[in-house]
mmCIF file with all atom_site columns, C-alpha atoms in Angstrom:
data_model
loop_
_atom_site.group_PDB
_atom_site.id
_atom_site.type_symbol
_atom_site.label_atom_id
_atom_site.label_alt_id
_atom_site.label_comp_id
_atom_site.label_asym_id
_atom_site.label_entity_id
_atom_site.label_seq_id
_atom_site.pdbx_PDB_ins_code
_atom_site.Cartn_x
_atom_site.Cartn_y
_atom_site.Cartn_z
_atom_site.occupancy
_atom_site.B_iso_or_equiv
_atom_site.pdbx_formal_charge
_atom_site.auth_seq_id
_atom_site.auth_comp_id
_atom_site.auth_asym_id
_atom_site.auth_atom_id
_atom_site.pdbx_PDB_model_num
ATOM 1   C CA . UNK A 1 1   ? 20.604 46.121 0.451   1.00 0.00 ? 1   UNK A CA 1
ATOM 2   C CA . UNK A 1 2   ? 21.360 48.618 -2.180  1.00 0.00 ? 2   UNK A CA 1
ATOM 3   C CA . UNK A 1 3   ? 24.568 47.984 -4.525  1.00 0.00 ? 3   UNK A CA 1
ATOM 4   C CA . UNK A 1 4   ? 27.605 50.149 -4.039  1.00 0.00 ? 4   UNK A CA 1
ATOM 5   C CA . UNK A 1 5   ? 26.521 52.100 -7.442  1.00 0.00 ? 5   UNK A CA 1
ATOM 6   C CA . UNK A 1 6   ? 23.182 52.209 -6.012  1.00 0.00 ? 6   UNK A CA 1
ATOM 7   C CA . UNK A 1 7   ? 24.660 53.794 -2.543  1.00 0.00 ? 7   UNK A CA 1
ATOM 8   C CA . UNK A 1 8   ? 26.640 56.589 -4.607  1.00 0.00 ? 8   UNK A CA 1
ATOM 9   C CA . UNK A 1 9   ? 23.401 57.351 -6.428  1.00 0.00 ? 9   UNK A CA 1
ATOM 10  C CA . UNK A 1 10  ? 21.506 57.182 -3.429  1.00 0.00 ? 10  UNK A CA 1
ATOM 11  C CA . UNK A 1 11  ? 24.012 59.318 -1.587  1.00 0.00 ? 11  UNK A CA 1
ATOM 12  C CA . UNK A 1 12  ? 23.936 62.031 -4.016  1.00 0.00 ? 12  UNK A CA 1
ATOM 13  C CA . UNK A 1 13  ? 20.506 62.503 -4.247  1.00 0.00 ? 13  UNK A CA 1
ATOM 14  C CA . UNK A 1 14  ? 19.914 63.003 -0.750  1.00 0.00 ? 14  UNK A CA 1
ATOM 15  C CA . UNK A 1 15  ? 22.864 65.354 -0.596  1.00 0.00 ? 15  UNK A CA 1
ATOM 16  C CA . UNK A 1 16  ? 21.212 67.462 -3.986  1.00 0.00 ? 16  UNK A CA 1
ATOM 17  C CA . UNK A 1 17  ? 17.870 67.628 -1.975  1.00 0.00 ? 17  UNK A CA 1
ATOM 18  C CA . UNK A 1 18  ? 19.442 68.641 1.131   1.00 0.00 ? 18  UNK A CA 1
ATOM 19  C CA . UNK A 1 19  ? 21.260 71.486 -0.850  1.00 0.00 ? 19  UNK A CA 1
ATOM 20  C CA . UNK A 1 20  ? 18.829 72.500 -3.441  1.00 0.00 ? 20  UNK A CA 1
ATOM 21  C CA . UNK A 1 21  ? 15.434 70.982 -2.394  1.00 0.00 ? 21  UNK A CA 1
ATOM 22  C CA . UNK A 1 22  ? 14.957 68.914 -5.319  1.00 0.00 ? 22  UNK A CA 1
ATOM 23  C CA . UNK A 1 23  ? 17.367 66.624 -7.441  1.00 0.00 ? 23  UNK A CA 1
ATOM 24  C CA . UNK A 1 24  ? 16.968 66.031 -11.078 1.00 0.00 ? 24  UNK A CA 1
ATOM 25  C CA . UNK A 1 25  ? 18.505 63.827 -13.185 1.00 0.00 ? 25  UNK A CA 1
ATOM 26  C CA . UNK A 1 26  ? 21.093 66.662 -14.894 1.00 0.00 ? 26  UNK A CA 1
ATOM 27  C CA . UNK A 1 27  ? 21.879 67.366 -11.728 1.00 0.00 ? 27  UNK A CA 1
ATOM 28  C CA . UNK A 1 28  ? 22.860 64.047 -10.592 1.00 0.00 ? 28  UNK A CA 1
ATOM 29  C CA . UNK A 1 29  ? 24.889 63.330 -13.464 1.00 0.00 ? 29  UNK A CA 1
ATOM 30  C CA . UNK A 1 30  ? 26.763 66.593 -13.262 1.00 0.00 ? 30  UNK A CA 1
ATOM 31  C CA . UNK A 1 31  ? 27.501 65.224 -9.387  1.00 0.00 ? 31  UNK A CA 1
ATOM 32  C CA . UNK A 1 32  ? 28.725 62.114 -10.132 1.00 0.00 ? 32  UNK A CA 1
ATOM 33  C CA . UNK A 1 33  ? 29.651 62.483 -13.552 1.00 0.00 ? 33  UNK A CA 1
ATOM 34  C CA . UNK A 1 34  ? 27.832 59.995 -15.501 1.00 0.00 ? 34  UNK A CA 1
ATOM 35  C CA . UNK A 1 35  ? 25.881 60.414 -18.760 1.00 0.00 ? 35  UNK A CA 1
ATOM 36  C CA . UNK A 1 36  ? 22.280 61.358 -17.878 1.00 0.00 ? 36  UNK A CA 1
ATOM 37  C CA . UNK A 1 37  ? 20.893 58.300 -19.829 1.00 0.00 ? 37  UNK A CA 1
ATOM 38  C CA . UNK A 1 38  ? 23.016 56.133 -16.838 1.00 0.00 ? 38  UNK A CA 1
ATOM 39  C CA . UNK A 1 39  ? 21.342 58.400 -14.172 1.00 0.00 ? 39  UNK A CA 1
ATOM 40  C CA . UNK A 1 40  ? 17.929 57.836 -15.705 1.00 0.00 ? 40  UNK A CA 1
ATOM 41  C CA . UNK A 1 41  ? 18.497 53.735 -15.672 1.00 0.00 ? 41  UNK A CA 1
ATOM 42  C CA . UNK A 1 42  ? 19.442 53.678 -12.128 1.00 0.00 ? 42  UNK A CA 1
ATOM 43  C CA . UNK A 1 43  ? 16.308 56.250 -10.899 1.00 0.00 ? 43  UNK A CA 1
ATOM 44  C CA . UNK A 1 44  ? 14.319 53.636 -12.500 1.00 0.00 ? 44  UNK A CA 1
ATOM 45  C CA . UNK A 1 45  ? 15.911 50.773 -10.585 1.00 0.00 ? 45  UNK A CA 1
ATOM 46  C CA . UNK A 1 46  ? 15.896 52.760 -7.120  1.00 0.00 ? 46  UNK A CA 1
ATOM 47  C CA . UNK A 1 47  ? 12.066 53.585 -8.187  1.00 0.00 ? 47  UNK A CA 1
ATOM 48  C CA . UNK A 1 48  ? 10.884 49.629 -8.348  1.00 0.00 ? 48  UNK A CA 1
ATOM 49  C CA . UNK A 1 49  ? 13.431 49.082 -5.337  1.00 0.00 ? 49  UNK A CA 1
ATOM 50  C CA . UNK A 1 50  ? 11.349 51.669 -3.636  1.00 0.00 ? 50  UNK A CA 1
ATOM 51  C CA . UNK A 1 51  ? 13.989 54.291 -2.424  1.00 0.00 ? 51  UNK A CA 1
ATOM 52  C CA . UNK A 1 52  ? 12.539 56.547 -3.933  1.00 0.00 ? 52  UNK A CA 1
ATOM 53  C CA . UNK A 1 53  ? 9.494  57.801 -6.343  1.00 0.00 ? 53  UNK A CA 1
ATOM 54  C CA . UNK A 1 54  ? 10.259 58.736 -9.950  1.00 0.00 ? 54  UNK A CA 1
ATOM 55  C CA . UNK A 1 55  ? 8.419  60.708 -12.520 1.00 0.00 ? 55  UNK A CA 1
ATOM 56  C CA . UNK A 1 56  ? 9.347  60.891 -16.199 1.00 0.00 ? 56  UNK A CA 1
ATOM 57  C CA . UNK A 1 57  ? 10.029 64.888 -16.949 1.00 0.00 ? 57  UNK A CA 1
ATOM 58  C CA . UNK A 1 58  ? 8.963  65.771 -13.009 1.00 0.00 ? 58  UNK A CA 1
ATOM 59  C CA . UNK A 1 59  ? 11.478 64.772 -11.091 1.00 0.00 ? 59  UNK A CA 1
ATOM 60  C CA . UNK A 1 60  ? 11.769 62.683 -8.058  1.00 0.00 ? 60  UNK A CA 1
ATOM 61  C CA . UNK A 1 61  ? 11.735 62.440 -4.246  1.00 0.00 ? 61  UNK A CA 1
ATOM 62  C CA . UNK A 1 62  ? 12.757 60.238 -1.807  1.00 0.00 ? 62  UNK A CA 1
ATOM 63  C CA . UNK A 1 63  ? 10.699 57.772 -0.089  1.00 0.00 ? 63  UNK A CA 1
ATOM 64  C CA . UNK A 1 64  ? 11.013 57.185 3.889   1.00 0.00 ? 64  UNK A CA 1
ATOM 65  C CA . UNK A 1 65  ? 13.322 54.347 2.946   1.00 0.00 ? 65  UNK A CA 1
ATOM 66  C CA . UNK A 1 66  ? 15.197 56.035 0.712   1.00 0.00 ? 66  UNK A CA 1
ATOM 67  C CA . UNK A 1 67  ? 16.048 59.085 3.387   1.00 0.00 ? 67  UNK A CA 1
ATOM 68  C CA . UNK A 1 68  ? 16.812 56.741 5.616   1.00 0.00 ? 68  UNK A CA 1
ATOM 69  C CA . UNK A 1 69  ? 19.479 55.321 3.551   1.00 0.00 ? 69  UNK A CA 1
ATOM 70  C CA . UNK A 1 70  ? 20.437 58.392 2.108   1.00 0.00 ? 70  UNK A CA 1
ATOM 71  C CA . UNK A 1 71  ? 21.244 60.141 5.417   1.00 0.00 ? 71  UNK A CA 1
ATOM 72  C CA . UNK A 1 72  ? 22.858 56.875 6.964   1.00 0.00 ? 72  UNK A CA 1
ATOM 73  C CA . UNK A 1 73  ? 25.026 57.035 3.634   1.00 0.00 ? 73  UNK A CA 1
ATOM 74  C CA . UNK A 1 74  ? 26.282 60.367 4.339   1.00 0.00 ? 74  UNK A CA 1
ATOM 75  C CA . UNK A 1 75  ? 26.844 60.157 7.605   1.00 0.00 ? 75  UNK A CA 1
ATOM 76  C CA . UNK A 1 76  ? 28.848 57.274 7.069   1.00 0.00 ? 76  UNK A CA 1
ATOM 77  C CA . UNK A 1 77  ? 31.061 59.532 4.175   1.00 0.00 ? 77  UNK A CA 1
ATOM 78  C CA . UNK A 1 78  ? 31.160 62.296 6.595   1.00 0.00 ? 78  UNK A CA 1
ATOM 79  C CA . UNK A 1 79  ? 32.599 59.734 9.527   1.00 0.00 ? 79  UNK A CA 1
ATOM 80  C CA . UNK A 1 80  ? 35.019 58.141 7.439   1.00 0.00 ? 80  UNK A CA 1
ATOM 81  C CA . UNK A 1 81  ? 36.150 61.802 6.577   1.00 0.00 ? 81  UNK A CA 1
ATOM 82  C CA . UNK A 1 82  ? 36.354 62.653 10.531  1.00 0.00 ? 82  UNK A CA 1
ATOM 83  C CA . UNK A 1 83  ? 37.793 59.617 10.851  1.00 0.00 ? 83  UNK A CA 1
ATOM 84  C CA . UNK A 1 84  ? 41.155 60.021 8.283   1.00 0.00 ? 84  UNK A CA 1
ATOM 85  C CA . UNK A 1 85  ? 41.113 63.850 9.665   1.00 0.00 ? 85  UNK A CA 1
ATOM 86  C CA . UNK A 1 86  ? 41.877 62.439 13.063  1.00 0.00 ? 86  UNK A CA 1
ATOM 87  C CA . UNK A 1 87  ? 44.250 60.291 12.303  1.00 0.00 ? 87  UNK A CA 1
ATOM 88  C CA . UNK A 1 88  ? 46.289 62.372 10.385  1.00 0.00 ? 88  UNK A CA 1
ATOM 89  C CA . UNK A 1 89  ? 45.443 61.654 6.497   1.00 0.00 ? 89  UNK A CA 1
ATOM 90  C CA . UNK A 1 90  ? 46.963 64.588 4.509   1.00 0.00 ? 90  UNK A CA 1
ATOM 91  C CA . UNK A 1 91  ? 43.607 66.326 3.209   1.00 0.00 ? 91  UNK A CA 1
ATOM 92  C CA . UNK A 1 92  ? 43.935 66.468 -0.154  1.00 0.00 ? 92  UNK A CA 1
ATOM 93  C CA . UNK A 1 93  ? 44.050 62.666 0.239   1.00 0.00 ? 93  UNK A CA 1
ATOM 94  C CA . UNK A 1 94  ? 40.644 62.463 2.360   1.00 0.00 ? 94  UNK A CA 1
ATOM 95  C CA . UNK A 1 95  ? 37.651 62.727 -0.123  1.00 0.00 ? 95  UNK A CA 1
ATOM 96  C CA . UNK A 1 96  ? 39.799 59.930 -2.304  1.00 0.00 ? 96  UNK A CA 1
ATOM 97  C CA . UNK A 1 97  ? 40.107 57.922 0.229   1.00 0.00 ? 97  UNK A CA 1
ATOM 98  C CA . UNK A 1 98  ? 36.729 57.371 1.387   1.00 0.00 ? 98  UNK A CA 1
ATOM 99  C CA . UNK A 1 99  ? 35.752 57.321 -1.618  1.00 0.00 ? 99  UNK A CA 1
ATOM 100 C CA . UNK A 1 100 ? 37.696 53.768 -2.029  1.00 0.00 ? 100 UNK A CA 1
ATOM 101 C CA . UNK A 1 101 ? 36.649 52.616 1.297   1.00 0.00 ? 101 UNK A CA 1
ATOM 102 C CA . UNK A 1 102 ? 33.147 53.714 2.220   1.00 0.00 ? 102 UNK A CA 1
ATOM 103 C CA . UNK A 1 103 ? 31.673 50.625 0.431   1.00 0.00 ? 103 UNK A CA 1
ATOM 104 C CA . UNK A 1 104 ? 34.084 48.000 1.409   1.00 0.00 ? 104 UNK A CA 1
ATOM 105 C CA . UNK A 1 105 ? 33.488 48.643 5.273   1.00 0.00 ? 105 UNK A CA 1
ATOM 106 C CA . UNK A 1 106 ? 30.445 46.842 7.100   1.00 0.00 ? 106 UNK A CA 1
ATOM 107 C CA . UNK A 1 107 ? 28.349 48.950 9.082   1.00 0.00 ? 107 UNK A CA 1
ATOM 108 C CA . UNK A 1 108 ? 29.549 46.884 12.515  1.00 0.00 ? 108 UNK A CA 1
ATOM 109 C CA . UNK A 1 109 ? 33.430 48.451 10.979  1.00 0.00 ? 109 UNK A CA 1
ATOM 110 C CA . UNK A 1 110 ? 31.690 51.914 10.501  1.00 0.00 ? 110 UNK A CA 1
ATOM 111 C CA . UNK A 1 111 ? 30.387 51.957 14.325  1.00 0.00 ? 111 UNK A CA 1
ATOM 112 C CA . UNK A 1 112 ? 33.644 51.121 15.559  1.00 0.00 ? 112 UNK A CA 1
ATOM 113 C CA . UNK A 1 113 ? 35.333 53.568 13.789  1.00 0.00 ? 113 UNK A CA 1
ATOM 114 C CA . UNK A 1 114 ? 32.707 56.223 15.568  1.00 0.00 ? 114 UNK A CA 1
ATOM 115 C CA . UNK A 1 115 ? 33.492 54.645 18.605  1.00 0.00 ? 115 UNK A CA 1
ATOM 116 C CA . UNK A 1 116 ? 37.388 55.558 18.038  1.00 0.00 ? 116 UNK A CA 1
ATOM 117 C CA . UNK A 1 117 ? 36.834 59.139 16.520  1.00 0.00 ? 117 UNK A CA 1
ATOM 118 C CA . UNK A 1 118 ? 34.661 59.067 19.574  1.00 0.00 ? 118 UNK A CA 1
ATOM 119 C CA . UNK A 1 119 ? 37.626 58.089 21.929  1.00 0.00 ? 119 UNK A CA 1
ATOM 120 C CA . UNK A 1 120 ? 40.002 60.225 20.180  1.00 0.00 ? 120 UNK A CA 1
ATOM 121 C CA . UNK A 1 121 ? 37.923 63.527 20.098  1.00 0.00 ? 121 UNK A CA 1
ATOM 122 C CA . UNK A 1 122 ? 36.730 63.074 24.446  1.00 0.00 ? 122 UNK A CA 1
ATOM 123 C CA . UNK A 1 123 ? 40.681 63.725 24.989  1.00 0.00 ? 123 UNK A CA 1
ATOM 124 C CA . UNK A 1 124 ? 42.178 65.964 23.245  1.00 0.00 ? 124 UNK A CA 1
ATOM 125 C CA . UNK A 1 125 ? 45.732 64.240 24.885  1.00 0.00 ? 125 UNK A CA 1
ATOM 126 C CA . UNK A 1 126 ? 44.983 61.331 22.948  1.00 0.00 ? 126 UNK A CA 1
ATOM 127 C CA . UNK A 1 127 ? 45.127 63.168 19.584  1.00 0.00 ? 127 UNK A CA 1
ATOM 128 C CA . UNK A 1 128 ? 48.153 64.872 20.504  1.00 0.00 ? 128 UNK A CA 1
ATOM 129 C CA . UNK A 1 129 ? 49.866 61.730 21.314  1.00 0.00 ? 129 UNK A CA 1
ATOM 130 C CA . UNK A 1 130 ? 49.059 59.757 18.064  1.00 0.00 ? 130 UNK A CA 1
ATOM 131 C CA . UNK A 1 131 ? 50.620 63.402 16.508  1.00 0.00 ? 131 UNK A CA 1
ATOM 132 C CA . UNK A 1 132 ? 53.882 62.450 18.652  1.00 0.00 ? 132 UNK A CA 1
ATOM 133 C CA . UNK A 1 133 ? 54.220 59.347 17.491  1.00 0.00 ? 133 UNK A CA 1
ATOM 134 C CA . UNK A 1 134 ? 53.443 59.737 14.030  1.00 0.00 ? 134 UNK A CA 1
ATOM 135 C CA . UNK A 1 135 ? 56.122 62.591 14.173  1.00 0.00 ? 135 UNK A CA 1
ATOM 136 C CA . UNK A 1 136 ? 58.720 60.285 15.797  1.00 0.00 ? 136 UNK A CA 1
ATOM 137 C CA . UNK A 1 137 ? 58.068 57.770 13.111  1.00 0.00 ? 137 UNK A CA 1
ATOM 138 C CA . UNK A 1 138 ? 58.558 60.333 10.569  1.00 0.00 ? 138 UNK A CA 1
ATOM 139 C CA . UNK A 1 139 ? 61.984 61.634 12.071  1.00 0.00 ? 139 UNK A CA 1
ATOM 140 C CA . UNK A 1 140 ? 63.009 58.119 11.984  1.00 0.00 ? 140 UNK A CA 1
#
């Protein structure tokens, strides 16, 4: 299991070859703003974990286990995002706030949180009802 560092890294290259088509280490130290000397350590590391393949002054791609990751990693940002929107998290809070929670959630938390964005988005009722009370509560 990659380290929560590891995760961020991961993360972000997936997202930068998604985007762009390729990832290079400027790049991902731009993105996450770290020194490029820190990016280059941990592309070495994900390189003998094998998430993904590194060249020295070519670049690098991800391996089949490293898009895995990478694409369960963002979808588990993007959920956690969904999730806050739903219940009402002011948005200039949200990308903060998963941030600080993404890696302290286990994956069984993450799927239960889909289940209740899940629940919450079928019935468009329900969302207006947590509104009500959260407006009640507020009034209070």
């Amino acid at each position: 299991m990659p380290t929560p560092s590891m995760e961020d890294y991961i993360e972000q290259i997936y997202l930068l070859i998604e985007e762009k088509g390729y990832a290079r280490v400027s790049d991902i130290a731009e993105a996450l703003k770290v020194h490029p000397s820190s990016v280059t350590k941990m592309v070495q590391k994900l390189d003998k974990d094998d998430y993904l393949i590194y060249e020295k002054y070519r670049g690098l791609i991800l391996t089949p286990k490293g898009k895995k990751v990478g694409k369960r990693l963002v979808d588990r940002h993007e959920l956690l995002e969904q999730f806050l929107r739903v219940i009402g998290v002011d948005e200039k809070h949200i990308y903060e706030d998963v941030e600080g929670i993404e890696h302290h959630l286990s994956w069984d938390a993450i799927d239960r949180i889909g289940d209740l964005v899940q629940f919450f988005e079928d019935e468009q009722s329900r969302v207006e009802a947590l509104k009500e009370i959260q407006k009640n509560k507020s009034e209070d």
